[in-house]
Tab-separated table of C-alpha atoms in Angstrom:
chain	number	residue	atom	x	y	z
A	24	MET	CA	5.015	-11.514	-31.638
A	25	LEU	CA	5.715	-13.901	-28.372
A	26	ARG	CA	8.046	-12.788	-25.686
A	27	LYS	CA	9.605	-14.386	-22.579
A	28	LYS	CA	8.271	-13.274	-19.232
A	29	VAL	CA	11.483	-12.616	-17.250
A	30	ILE	CA	11.657	-12.494	-13.993
A	31	ALA	CA	14.626	-11.316	-13.532
A	32	LEU	CA	15.992	-8.177	-15.424
A	33	THR	CA	19.627	-7.705	-15.315
A	34	VAL	CA	21.877	-4.773	-16.761
A	35	ILE	CA	25.584	-6.475	-16.081
A	36	THR	CA	27.727	-3.863	-15.806
A	37	SER	CA	30.737	-5.787	-13.941
A	38	LEU	CA	31.116	-9.667	-12.894
A	39	LEU	CA	33.502	-10.962	-10.300
A	40	PHE	CA	35.172	-14.385	-9.524
A	41	ILE	CA	34.309	-13.581	-5.702
A	42	GLY	CA	31.356	-12.197	-4.604
A	43	CYS	CA	31.402	-13.013	-0.316
A	44	SER	CA	32.504	-11.434	2.014
A	45	LYS	CA	36.087	-13.357	4.011
A	46	SER	CA	33.855	-14.395	7.099
A	47	GLU	CA	30.773	-15.679	4.965
A	48	SER	CA	30.839	-18.289	2.896
A	49	VAL	CA	29.776	-17.707	-0.969
A	50	PRO	CA	26.026	-18.821	-1.251
A	51	SER	CA	25.089	-21.523	-3.460
A	52	THR	CA	23.331	-20.627	-6.797
A	53	ARG	CA	19.824	-20.954	-6.477
A	54	ASN	CA	17.445	-22.405	-9.185
A	55	ALA	CA	15.393	-19.926	-11.028
A	56	ASN	CA	12.186	-21.667	-9.832
A	57	ASP	CA	13.416	-21.289	-5.977
A	58	ASP	CA	13.493	-17.681	-4.609
A	59	ILE	CA	13.776	-14.045	-6.221
A	60	SER	CA	15.440	-11.052	-5.873
A	61	ILE	CA	13.959	-7.758	-5.975
A	62	LYS	CA	15.192	-4.365	-5.948
A	63	SER	CA	12.989	-1.156	-6.640
A	64	THR	CA	11.390	-2.226	-9.410
A	65	ASN	CA	14.122	-4.675	-10.691
A	66	VAL	CA	14.051	-8.091	-10.033
A	67	GLU	CA	17.743	-9.168	-10.600
A	68	ALA	CA	19.433	-12.438	-10.606
A	69	ALA	CA	21.757	-13.588	-14.139
A	70	SER	CA	20.308	-17.385	-14.192
A	71	ASN	CA	16.844	-16.307	-13.096
A	72	ILE	CA	14.805	-16.546	-15.941
A	73	GLU	CA	11.521	-17.941	-15.299
A	74	GLN	CA	10.872	-21.005	-18.302
A	75	ASN	CA	8.020	-21.910	-20.629
A	76	ILE	CA	6.350	-18.588	-20.020
A	77	GLU	CA	5.336	-16.609	-23.195
A	78	VAL	CA	3.013	-13.751	-23.346
A	79	ALA	CA	1.173	-12.565	-26.776
A	80	SER	CA	1.423	-8.871	-27.287
A	81	GLY	CA	-2.291	-7.898	-27.262
A	82	THR	CA	-3.720	-10.516	-25.840
A	83	GLU	CA	-4.766	-10.567	-22.188
A	84	ASP	CA	-3.244	-13.459	-20.496
A	85	THR	CA	-0.605	-16.191	-21.114
A	86	SER	CA	0.352	-19.225	-18.922
A	87	THR	CA	2.352	-21.886	-18.608
A	88	THR	CA	2.305	-25.734	-17.212
A	89	ASP	CA	3.914	-26.179	-13.826
A	90	SER	CA	5.397	-29.891	-14.098
A	91	VAL	CA	5.369	-30.613	-10.225
A	92	SER	CA	1.685	-29.534	-9.949
A	93	LYS	CA	-1.506	-29.878	-12.170
A	94	LEU	CA	-2.163	-26.105	-12.441
A	95	VAL	CA	-1.110	-23.815	-14.878
A	96	GLN	CA	0.632	-20.724	-13.789
A	97	TYR	CA	-1.357	-17.936	-15.726
A	98	VAL	CA	-0.445	-13.654	-15.911
A	99	VAL	CA	-3.031	-10.665	-16.895
A	100	PRO	CA	-1.541	-7.101	-17.590
A	101	ASN	CA	-1.772	-5.213	-14.240
A	102	GLY	CA	0.207	-4.500	-11.157
A	103	GLU	CA	3.120	-3.023	-9.189
A	104	TYR	CA	5.897	-4.976	-12.351
A	105	SER	CA	2.849	-4.962	-14.753
A	106	GLU	CA	1.456	-8.090	-14.458
A	107	GLN	CA	-0.239	-10.257	-11.879
A	108	CYS	CA	-0.178	-13.717	-11.842
A	109	GLY	CA	-2.365	-16.435	-10.545
A	110	PHE	CA	-3.031	-20.279	-10.985
A	111	LYS	CA	-5.680	-22.264	-13.146
A	112	ASN	CA	-6.221	-26.161	-13.835
A	113	ASN	CA	-5.628	-27.952	-16.804
A	114	GLU	CA	-8.982	-27.090	-18.182
A	115	GLY	CA	-8.527	-23.628	-17.834
A	116	LYS	CA	-11.161	-22.953	-14.726
A	117	ILE	CA	-9.554	-20.545	-12.570
A	118	VAL	CA	-8.371	-21.788	-8.902
A	119	VAL	CA	-6.168	-18.721	-7.912
A	120	LYS	CA	-7.159	-15.237	-9.202
A	121	ALA	CA	-4.159	-13.247	-10.828
A	122	GLU	CA	-4.019	-10.958	-8.101
A	123	TYR	CA	-0.759	-11.235	-7.148
A	124	ASP	CA	2.916	-9.540	-7.660
A	125	PHE	CA	5.067	-12.653	-7.836
A	126	CYS	CA	3.873	-16.389	-7.810
A	127	GLY	CA	6.074	-19.241	-7.091
A	128	THR	CA	6.368	-22.293	-8.925
A	129	PHE	CA	5.382	-25.413	-6.826
A	130	HIS	CA	7.212	-27.679	-4.101
A	131	GLU	CA	6.223	-30.213	-1.816
A	132	GLY	CA	2.387	-29.260	-3.189
A	133	MET	CA	2.921	-25.696	-2.266
A	134	ALA	CA	3.482	-22.478	-3.945
A	135	TYR	CA	4.127	-18.764	-2.539
A	136	LEU	CA	1.706	-15.919	-3.566
A	137	LEU	CA	3.840	-12.716	-2.481
A	138	LYS	CA	1.006	-9.184	-2.616
A	139	LYS	CA	2.840	-6.082	-2.427
A	140	ASN	CA	1.966	-3.888	1.030
A	141	LEU	CA	1.041	-0.662	-0.605
A	142	LYS	CA	1.156	0.603	3.407
A	143	SER	CA	5.220	-0.568	3.490
A	144	ASP	CA	7.852	2.005	4.015
A	145	SER	CA	10.119	-0.266	2.195
A	146	ASP	CA	10.125	-1.405	-1.309
A	147	GLY	CA	10.146	-4.826	-0.056
A	148	GLY	CA	7.531	-4.783	1.955
A	149	TYR	CA	4.944	-7.606	0.593
A	150	TYR	CA	2.290	-9.548	2.075
A	151	LEU	CA	3.102	-13.102	2.126
A	152	GLY	CA	0.861	-16.230	1.668
A	153	TYR	CA	0.856	-20.218	0.566
A	154	THR	CA	-1.325	-22.298	-1.621
A	155	ASN	CA	-1.567	-25.838	-2.116
A	156	SER	CA	-1.856	-27.751	-5.600
A	157	SER	CA	-5.643	-28.029	-5.228
A	158	GLY	CA	-5.452	-23.725	-5.113
A	159	GLU	CA	-6.802	-23.503	-1.931
A	160	LEU	CA	-5.159	-20.197	0.304
A	161	VAL	CA	-3.768	-22.467	3.250
A	162	ILE	CA	-1.606	-19.751	4.462
A	163	PRO	CA	-3.796	-16.506	3.411
A	164	VAL	CA	-1.580	-13.701	1.829
A	165	SER	CA	-1.460	-11.254	5.146
A	166	ILE	CA	1.653	-12.613	6.556
A	167	GLU	CA	3.900	-9.037	6.509
A	168	ALA	CA	6.936	-9.764	5.078
A	169	ASP	CA	9.763	-6.711	5.353
A	170	TYR	CA	12.672	-7.870	3.019
A	171	GLY	CA	14.202	-4.002	2.091
A	172	TRP	CA	16.268	-4.405	-1.129
A	173	MET	CA	15.857	-8.344	-1.422
A	174	LEU	CA	12.799	-10.726	-1.403
A	175	ASP	CA	13.992	-14.278	-0.020
A	176	ALA	CA	10.760	-15.766	-1.121
A	177	ARG	CA	11.162	-19.906	0.485
A	178	ASN	CA	9.899	-22.930	-0.831
A	179	PHE	CA	8.674	-25.663	1.200
A	180	SER	CA	11.008	-28.152	2.548
A	181	GLU	CA	10.499	-31.222	4.503
A	182	GLY	CA	6.897	-30.319	5.117
A	183	LEU	CA	8.205	-26.563	6.945
A	184	VAL	CA	8.673	-23.459	5.392
A	185	ALA	CA	11.136	-20.603	6.933
A	186	ILE	CA	9.540	-17.198	6.686
A	187	LEU	CA	10.232	-13.528	7.644
A	188	ASN	CA	7.192	-12.217	9.275
A	189	LYS	CA	8.117	-8.474	11.010
A	190	ASP	CA	12.201	-8.631	10.597
A	191	GLN	CA	12.294	-12.045	12.436
A	192	TRP	CA	12.639	-15.597	10.670
A	193	GLY	CA	10.530	-18.542	12.083
A	194	TYR	CA	8.818	-21.745	9.984
A	195	MET	CA	5.474	-22.434	9.512
A	196	ASP	CA	3.650	-26.061	8.656
A	197	LYS	CA	1.704	-26.882	5.675
A	198	GLU	CA	-1.440	-26.093	7.049
A	199	GLY	CA	-0.154	-22.546	8.065
A	200	LYS	CA	0.251	-23.380	12.054
A	201	ALA	CA	3.801	-21.482	13.601
A	202	VAL	CA	5.768	-24.912	14.431
A	203	ILE	CA	9.144	-22.891	15.058
A	204	PRO	CA	8.469	-19.408	16.413
A	205	PHE	CA	9.756	-16.424	14.773
A	206	ASP	CA	12.709	-15.713	16.849
A	207	PHE	CA	15.625	-15.520	14.305
A	208	GLU	CA	17.826	-13.251	12.447
A	209	SER	CA	18.208	-15.557	9.952
A	210	ALA	CA	17.574	-18.936	9.135
A	211	SER	CA	17.981	-21.392	5.582
A	212	ASP	CA	15.520	-24.530	4.530
A	213	PHE	CA	15.325	-27.607	6.650
A	214	ALA	CA	17.862	-30.269	5.346
A	215	ASN	CA	17.885	-34.119	6.688
A	216	GLY	CA	15.917	-32.678	9.385
A	217	ILE	CA	18.709	-29.461	9.904
A	218	ALA	CA	18.570	-25.833	9.862
A	219	THR	CA	21.047	-23.322	9.943
A	220	VAL	CA	19.568	-19.861	12.005
A	221	SER	CA	21.023	-17.353	14.021
A	222	LYS	CA	20.409	-15.273	16.904
A	223	ASP	CA	22.199	-12.079	18.426
A	224	TYR	CA	25.024	-12.194	15.507
A	225	LYS	CA	25.612	-16.001	16.255
A	226	TYR	CA	25.352	-18.582	14.680
A	227	GLY	CA	23.543	-22.125	15.419
A	228	ALA	CA	21.172	-25.367	14.101
A	229	ILE	CA	17.844	-26.613	15.095
A	230	ASP	CA	15.951	-29.799	14.875
A	231	ARG	CA	12.355	-29.417	12.718
A	232	SER	CA	10.511	-29.169	16.664
A	233	GLY	CA	13.537	-26.210	16.783
A	234	LYS	CA	15.644	-27.134	19.400
A	235	ALA	CA	18.824	-26.310	19.519
A	236	ILE	CA	21.571	-29.050	18.158
A	237	LEU	CA	24.404	-26.924	17.746
A	238	GLU	CA	25.146	-24.098	20.149
A	239	PHE	CA	24.875	-20.119	19.071
A	240	LYS	CA	28.402	-20.079	18.915
A	241	TYR	CA	29.868	-19.734	15.703
A	242	SER	CA	30.346	-16.379	13.735
A	243	HIS	CA	29.781	-17.857	10.277
A	244	LEU	CA	27.743	-21.328	9.565
A	245	SER	CA	26.424	-22.570	6.547
A	246	ASP	CA	24.083	-24.860	5.622
A	247	PHE	CA	24.464	-29.166	5.644
A	248	GLN	CA	25.589	-30.472	2.806
A	249	GLU	CA	26.548	-34.009	2.840
A	250	GLY	CA	27.104	-34.207	6.110
A	251	LEU	CA	29.856	-31.055	6.925
A	252	ALA	CA	29.369	-27.493	6.942
A	253	SER	CA	31.490	-24.194	6.425
A	254	PHE	CA	32.094	-22.325	10.032
A	255	SER	CA	34.388	-19.762	11.426
A	256	PRO	CA	34.677	-19.128	15.180
A	257	ILE	CA	33.443	-16.411	17.175
A	258	ASN	CA	36.075	-13.354	16.692
A	259	SER	CA	37.346	-15.198	13.691
A	260	ASP	CA	36.869	-14.703	9.574
A	261	LYS	CA	38.822	-18.239	9.012
A	262	GLN	CA	36.426	-20.769	7.696
A	263	GLY	CA	36.353	-24.973	8.173
A	264	PHE	CA	33.712	-27.180	8.581
A	265	ILE	CA	32.090	-29.333	11.162
A	266	ASN	CA	29.676	-32.275	10.997
A	267	THR	CA	26.576	-32.057	12.619
A	268	LYS	CA	27.507	-33.118	16.228
A	269	GLY	CA	28.921	-29.557	16.239
A	270	LYS	CA	32.955	-32.235	15.515
A	271	GLU	CA	35.518	-29.947	14.052
A	272	VAL	CA	36.287	-32.246	10.651
A	273	ILE	CA	38.779	-29.545	8.939
A	274	ALA	CA	40.504	-26.707	10.632
A	275	PRO	CA	39.972	-23.136	10.371
A	276	THR	CA	42.655	-21.948	8.295
A	277	TRP	CA	40.962	-21.217	4.809
A	278	ASP	CA	39.696	-18.005	3.681
A	279	GLN	CA	36.528	-18.448	1.833
A	280	THR	CA	34.579	-21.884	1.040
A	281	MET	CA	32.084	-23.527	-0.922
A	282	HIS	CA	29.911	-26.553	0.480
A	283	PHE	CA	30.528	-30.230	-0.234
A	284	ALA	CA	29.454	-31.707	-3.249
A	285	GLU	CA	30.345	-34.959	-4.427
A	286	GLY	CA	33.444	-35.208	-1.831
A	287	ARG	CA	34.857	-31.911	-2.439
A	288	ALA	CA	34.693	-28.520	-1.416
A	289	ALA	CA	36.120	-25.332	-3.014
A	290	VAL	CA	38.151	-23.837	-0.785
A	291	ALA	CA	40.765	-20.314	-0.986
A	292	LYS	CA	43.671	-19.010	0.285
A	293	GLY	CA	44.233	-15.034	0.118
A	294	ASP	CA	42.206	-11.327	0.559
A	295	TYR	CA	38.879	-10.646	-1.581
A	296	GLU	CA	40.612	-9.612	-4.272
A	297	ASN	CA	43.904	-11.886	-5.031
A	298	ALA	CA	42.406	-15.101	-3.739
A	299	LYS	CA	43.874	-18.705	-5.503
A	300	TRP	CA	41.170	-21.316	-5.023
A	301	GLY	CA	41.771	-25.017	-4.867
A	302	PHE	CA	39.648	-28.250	-3.633
A	303	VAL	CA	39.545	-30.256	-0.273
A	304	ASP	CA	38.059	-33.675	0.372
A	305	THR	CA	35.812	-34.616	3.437
A	306	LEU	CA	38.905	-35.249	5.622
A	307	GLY	CA	40.229	-32.106	4.933
A	308	LYS	CA	42.720	-33.523	2.719
A	309	VAL	CA	44.104	-30.530	-0.395
A	310	ILE	CA	43.037	-32.608	-3.622
A	311	ILE	CA	43.855	-29.711	-6.103
A	312	GLU	CA	46.293	-27.275	-4.866
A	313	PRO	CA	44.733	-23.524	-4.226
A	314	LYS	CA	46.204	-22.011	-7.797
A	315	TYR	CA	42.844	-21.016	-9.615
A	316	ASP	CA	41.960	-17.271	-9.628
A	317	GLY	CA	38.202	-18.331	-9.450
A	318	VAL	CA	35.936	-21.182	-9.395
A	319	PHE	CA	32.580	-19.494	-9.865
A	320	ILE	CA	31.393	-16.792	-11.745
A	321	ASP	CA	29.627	-13.833	-9.550
A	322	PRO	CA	27.245	-12.103	-11.962
A	323	GLY	CA	27.775	-8.582	-9.448
A	324	GLY	CA	25.081	-5.879	-9.037
A	325	ASP	CA	22.035	-7.277	-6.654
A	326	SER	CA	22.614	-11.229	-7.749
A	327	PRO	CA	22.787	-12.808	-4.286
A	328	ASP	CA	23.990	-15.788	-6.121
A	329	VAL	CA	26.858	-16.971	-7.886
A	330	ILE	CA	27.163	-19.801	-10.962
A	331	GLY	CA	29.410	-22.591	-10.153
A	332	GLY	CA	31.627	-23.334	-7.526
A	333	TYR	CA	30.489	-27.374	-7.054
A	334	PHE	CA	31.533	-30.694	-8.988
A	335	GLU	CA	28.399	-31.608	-10.898
A	336	ASN	CA	28.916	-35.241	-12.690
A	337	GLY	CA	32.597	-34.853	-11.661
A	338	THR	CA	33.724	-31.878	-13.199
A	339	ILE	CA	34.241	-28.286	-12.832
A	340	ASP	CA	34.843	-25.464	-14.359
A	341	VAL	CA	37.519	-22.996	-12.993
A	342	TYR	CA	39.019	-19.834	-14.010
A	343	GLN	CA	42.462	-18.152	-14.837
A	344	GLU	CA	42.438	-14.214	-15.431
A	345	GLY	CA	44.598	-13.163	-18.023
A	346	GLU	CA	45.451	-9.594	-19.348
A	347	ASN	CA	43.569	-6.828	-19.869
A	348	GLY	CA	40.644	-9.210	-18.369
A	349	GLN	CA	40.766	-12.460	-20.583
A	350	VAL	CA	39.534	-15.455	-18.902
A	351	THR	CA	40.723	-19.013	-19.731
A	352	ALA	CA	37.811	-21.574	-18.571
A	353	ILE	CA	39.411	-24.593	-17.330
A	354	THR	CA	37.220	-28.045	-17.056
A	355	ILE	CA	38.881	-30.299	-14.351
A	356	ASP	CA	38.105	-33.489	-13.142
A	357	LYS	CA	37.360	-34.538	-9.551
A	358	ASN	CA	41.777	-34.813	-8.516
A	359	GLY	CA	42.971	-31.771	-10.821
A	360	LYS	CA	43.042	-33.245	-14.129
A	361	GLU	CA	42.303	-30.817	-17.207
A	362	LEU	CA	40.185	-32.055	-20.000
A	363	LYS	CA	39.818	-28.699	-21.360
A	364	ARG	CA	40.143	-25.432	-21.737
A	365	LYS	CA	38.554	-22.056	-23.712
A	366	ASP	CA	39.557	-18.936	-23.704
A	367	TYR	CA	37.202	-16.054	-24.069
A	368	ALA	CA	37.495	-11.843	-23.727
A	369	SER	CA	35.873	-11.097	-20.589
A	370	THR	CA	33.961	-12.729	-18.089
A	371	LEU	CA	30.911	-11.588	-19.373
A	372	ASP	CA	31.668	-13.808	-22.394
A	373	VAL	CA	31.677	-16.635	-19.625
A	374	LEU	CA	28.579	-15.923	-18.979
A	375	GLU	CA	26.735	-15.389	-21.763
A	376	SER	CA	28.350	-18.333	-23.351
A	377	MET	CA	25.851	-20.091	-20.530
A	378	TYR	CA	23.080	-19.198	-21.878
A	379	ASN	CA	23.198	-19.415	-25.194
């Protein structure tokens, strides 16, 4: 009998429409192959099911072809999470021995490798390294990364990768050189030459040389998308948007925000439990008045990600709550025109429909 290898094991006990604190933007949904979250011995995220990996019962290993590289990931039954992984080439020759607890997929010719740090006092203590698409351990699996309850193993972006090393974030290149020191409390991936980082609980932005291009003066600063990032001034929970020069484009008057996609960003008025969501354009003009109970689904539990929240191909699903937990999913266009709607008994049913 065949079974799927699942790196995201989730028992969904509750699902919420709103899943961020009032002082932070809701995180964008990450692809299942991008990163993983670990708590105790479970890896939890509702959408993080690794594709095309099957395990034959009673066999010693299984493999999956990586669509990006020419290497094939394979696993053997062993290790902290019952299986350990490595890589073979297309001829079946082992190029990276299966001795790691987690293996990433290849991005820009690099994939992460994770091995449990048995000396760590934390469940999230791992050794981290990277292999290239030839199977060479360019960055040895020796970086001591202690992620606590959630493991955020990153992929390379624009030639650099954000790495947590002994509670501080920095950036390394594909040769294993620390090109930006491990000086930050948090760090985003580079996009268009910019990354958002934080020091002393204040956020700013740096370029690929590590030079600060935005002062560390924000209590919140998201990643830049379509040239804009949501921000909160110091000592404020309200959010607006700035451009890459630090100019305020949309005043901080919103209680929650999502990043821009296709010229629209979801914004909310109201407290955590009762917020109403609408959409603005890149100039801050309200295109769709805040009237929806939700614009995304939060799987709850320990998942750091949400599902939805952004326009894709000109449409988005928004949600209205009914009596007894009922939910109506409404598909709208970028001007708010309703295209279709469907009723569900619960938010869990909405989520299940996405995977059926």
